[in-house]
Amino acid sequence: MEPLILEPSLYTVKAILILDNDGDRLFAKYYDDTYPSVKEQKAFEKNIFNKTHRTDSEIALLEGLTVVYKSSIDLYFYVIGSSYENELMLMAVLNCLFDSLSQMLRKNVEKRALLENMEGLFLAVDEIVDGGVILESDPQQVVHRVLQSAKEQIKWSLLR
């Protein structure tokens, strides 16, 4: 039997999720059609939350996917890739997202602060991953670009 050789791909991230301490979705961005409907996505999110919210580990294999995760106060952060994906790459994305949010929220990474700053979350995720391709893993660069985007928005709103 020949070993399975996979073609290298830049499409490493299948999804980024943030759930609250009840397992309800606060943010979800899926980059492929592994779970095409919202119903399937929510079922997957419940399953992933039930398997991970009581453990102290940082990685899980679930439904043929590699899941890296981290919790903070009342939030659970997940980055999901294929079962063949490099866990260190996925963990770099997770740490970049968490550290970027931590800086933007002044170390107050909890549900209320996140909900009040969702636009920053959207911009940060878009700076880190685009279409499943990892663009940035340095939280300082992500925060800088998010602030630049915010300044541009303010400038254009004042010029109207």
GROMACS .gro file of C-alpha atoms in nm:
model
  160
    1MET     CA    1   0.000   0.000   0.000
    2GLU     CA    2   0.143   0.337  -0.103
    3PRO     CA    3   0.140   0.625   0.146
    4LEU     CA    4  -0.110   0.900   0.077
    5ILE     CA    5   0.065   1.211  -0.052
    6LEU     CA    6  -0.141   1.527  -0.040
    7GLU     CA    7  -0.083   1.826  -0.261
    8PRO     CA    8   0.024   2.131  -0.059
    9SER     CA    9  -0.247   2.391  -0.024
   10LEU     CA   10  -0.271   2.743   0.106
   11TYR     CA   11  -0.633   2.678   0.213
   12THR     CA   12  -0.557   2.572   0.568
   13VAL     CA   13  -0.845   2.713   0.776
   14LYS     CA   14  -1.193   2.567   0.734
   15ALA     CA   15  -1.365   2.779   1.001
   16ILE     CA   16  -1.319   3.025   1.286
   17LEU     CA   17  -1.575   3.017   1.567
   18ILE     CA   18  -1.638   3.207   1.887
   19LEU     CA   19  -1.899   3.060   2.120
   20ASP     CA   20  -2.023   3.180   2.457
   21ASN     CA   21  -2.018   2.969   2.774
   22ASP     CA   22  -2.356   2.814   2.679
   23GLY     CA   23  -2.225   2.703   2.339
   24ASP     CA   24  -2.421   2.967   2.148
   25ARG     CA   25  -2.264   3.129   1.843
   26LEU     CA   26  -2.125   3.480   1.879
   27PHE     CA   27  -1.914   3.466   1.564
   28ALA     CA   28  -1.872   3.203   1.294
   29LYS     CA   29  -1.697   3.217   0.961
   30TYR     CA   30  -1.683   2.904   0.746
   31TYR     CA   31  -1.444   2.902   0.452
   32ASP     CA   32  -1.568   2.593   0.268
   33ASP     CA   33  -1.880   2.382   0.222
   34THR     CA   34  -1.806   2.118   0.485
   35TYR     CA   35  -2.122   2.237   0.663
   36PRO     CA   36  -2.329   2.410   0.392
   37SER     CA   37  -2.643   2.497   0.590
   38VAL     CA   38  -2.684   2.701   0.907
   39LYS     CA   39  -2.859   2.403   1.067
   40GLU     CA   40  -2.556   2.179   1.003
   41GLN     CA   41  -2.319   2.451   1.124
   42LYS     CA   42  -2.509   2.500   1.450
   43ALA     CA   43  -2.523   2.121   1.509
   44PHE     CA   44  -2.145   2.104   1.455
   45GLU     CA   45  -2.092   2.398   1.691
   46LYS     CA   46  -2.300   2.231   1.965
   47ASN     CA   47  -2.107   1.908   1.916
   48ILE     CA   48  -1.769   2.081   1.929
   49PHE     CA   49  -1.868   2.279   2.238
   50ASN     CA   50  -1.995   1.968   2.419
   51LYS     CA   51  -1.667   1.786   2.345
   52THR     CA   52  -1.434   2.070   2.444
   53HIS     CA   53  -1.581   2.297   2.710
   54ARG     CA   54  -1.486   2.075   3.005
   55THR     CA   55  -1.133   1.989   2.897
   56ASP     CA   56  -0.803   2.165   2.950
   57SER     CA   57  -0.640   2.049   2.628
   58GLU     CA   58  -0.593   2.274   2.327
   59ILE     CA   59  -0.656   2.037   2.038
   60ALA     CA   60  -0.919   1.785   1.935
   61LEU     CA   61  -0.997   1.567   1.636
   62LEU     CA   62  -1.369   1.579   1.568
   63GLU     CA   63  -1.573   1.466   1.268
   64GLY     CA   64  -1.257   1.427   1.063
   65LEU     CA   65  -1.138   1.780   1.143
   66THR     CA   66  -0.854   1.921   1.350
   67VAL     CA   67  -0.983   2.168   1.608
   68VAL     CA   68  -0.761   2.397   1.815
   69TYR     CA   69  -0.929   2.598   2.086
   70LYS     CA   70  -0.885   2.831   2.378
   71SER     CA   71  -1.121   2.967   2.641
   72SER     CA   72  -1.126   3.303   2.816
   73ILE     CA   73  -1.370   3.393   3.093
   74ASP     CA   74  -1.701   3.329   2.912
   75LEU     CA   75  -1.579   3.279   2.554
   76TYR     CA   76  -1.452   2.980   2.357
   77PHE     CA   77  -1.235   3.042   2.048
   78TYR     CA   78  -1.199   2.772   1.781
   79VAL     CA   79  -0.993   2.742   1.464
   80ILE     CA   80  -1.076   2.441   1.250
   81GLY     CA   81  -0.877   2.275   0.972
   82SER     CA   82  -0.871   1.941   0.793
   83SER     CA   83  -0.747   1.631   0.972
   84TYR     CA   84  -0.421   1.658   0.774
   85GLU     CA   85  -0.359   2.018   0.869
   86ASN     CA   86  -0.059   2.128   1.071
   87GLU     CA   87  -0.180   2.196   1.425
   88LEU     CA   88   0.092   2.455   1.481
   89MET     CA   89  -0.035   2.663   1.188
   90LEU     CA   90  -0.389   2.649   1.322
   91MET     CA   91  -0.265   2.737   1.671
   92ALA     CA   92  -0.075   3.036   1.527
   93VAL     CA   93  -0.405   3.164   1.380
   94LEU     CA   94  -0.585   3.107   1.711
   95ASN     CA   95  -0.317   3.284   1.913
   96CYS     CA   96  -0.303   3.573   1.667
   97LEU     CA   97  -0.681   3.619   1.686
   98PHE     CA   98  -0.688   3.598   2.065
   99ASP     CA   99  -0.388   3.828   2.116
  100SER     CA  100  -0.522   4.081   1.864
  101LEU     CA  101  -0.859   4.092   2.041
  102SER     CA  102  -0.685   4.113   2.376
  103GLN     CA  103  -0.497   4.423   2.262
  104MET     CA  104  -0.802   4.583   2.100
  105LEU     CA  105  -1.021   4.512   2.405
  106ARG     CA  106  -0.750   4.622   2.650
  107LYS     CA  107  -0.704   4.271   2.794
  108ASN     CA  108  -1.080   4.247   2.864
  109VAL     CA  109  -1.161   3.947   2.640
  110GLU     CA  110  -1.512   3.863   2.755
  111LYS     CA  111  -1.857   3.842   2.597
  112ARG     CA  112  -1.988   4.192   2.669
  113ALA     CA  113  -1.671   4.367   2.551
  114LEU     CA  114  -1.660   4.151   2.238
  115LEU     CA  115  -2.024   4.221   2.151
  116GLU     CA  116  -1.960   4.595   2.186
  117ASN     CA  117  -1.664   4.570   1.946
  118MET     CA  118  -1.783   4.324   1.680
  119GLU     CA  119  -1.664   4.545   1.394
  120GLY     CA  120  -1.308   4.514   1.526
  121LEU     CA  121  -1.349   4.136   1.543
  122PHE     CA  122  -1.470   4.123   1.180
  123LEU     CA  123  -1.177   4.335   1.063
  124ALA     CA  124  -0.925   4.131   1.265
  125VAL     CA  125  -1.051   3.799   1.128
  126ASP     CA  126  -1.039   3.937   0.773
  127GLU     CA  127  -0.680   4.052   0.828
  128ILE     CA  128  -0.573   3.712   0.965
  129VAL     CA  129  -0.751   3.475   0.723
  130ASP     CA  130  -0.901   3.534   0.380
  131GLY     CA  131  -1.094   3.255   0.212
  132GLY     CA  132  -0.920   2.995   0.430
  133VAL     CA  133  -0.570   3.125   0.349
  134ILE     CA  134  -0.363   3.251   0.641
  135LEU     CA  135  -0.250   3.607   0.570
  136GLU     CA  136  -0.106   3.723   0.901
  137SER     CA  137   0.004   3.568   1.229
  138ASP     CA  138   0.149   3.874   1.403
  139PRO     CA  139  -0.109   4.033   1.637
  140GLN     CA  140   0.074   4.369   1.633
  141GLN     CA  141   0.033   4.392   1.255
  142VAL     CA  142  -0.333   4.289   1.275
  143VAL     CA  143  -0.412   4.555   1.538
  144HIS     CA  144  -0.222   4.816   1.335
  145ARG     CA  145  -0.422   4.733   1.019
  146VAL     CA  146  -0.753   4.730   1.207
  147LEU     CA  147  -0.676   5.075   1.349
  148GLN     CA  148  -0.578   5.198   1.001
  149SER     CA  149  -0.911   5.071   0.865
  150ALA     CA  150  -1.098   5.244   1.146
  151LYS     CA  151  -0.914   5.572   1.078
  152GLU     CA  152  -1.002   5.547   0.708
  153GLN     CA  153  -1.368   5.490   0.791
  154ILE     CA  154  -1.376   5.791   1.023
  155LYS     CA  155  -1.201   6.006   0.764
  156TRP     CA  156  -1.446   5.912   0.489
  157SER     CA  157  -1.748   5.959   0.715
  158LEU     CA  158  -1.627   6.312   0.802
  159LEU     CA  159  -1.576   6.398   0.434
  160ARG     CA  160  -1.935   6.315   0.340
   0.00000   0.00000   0.00000
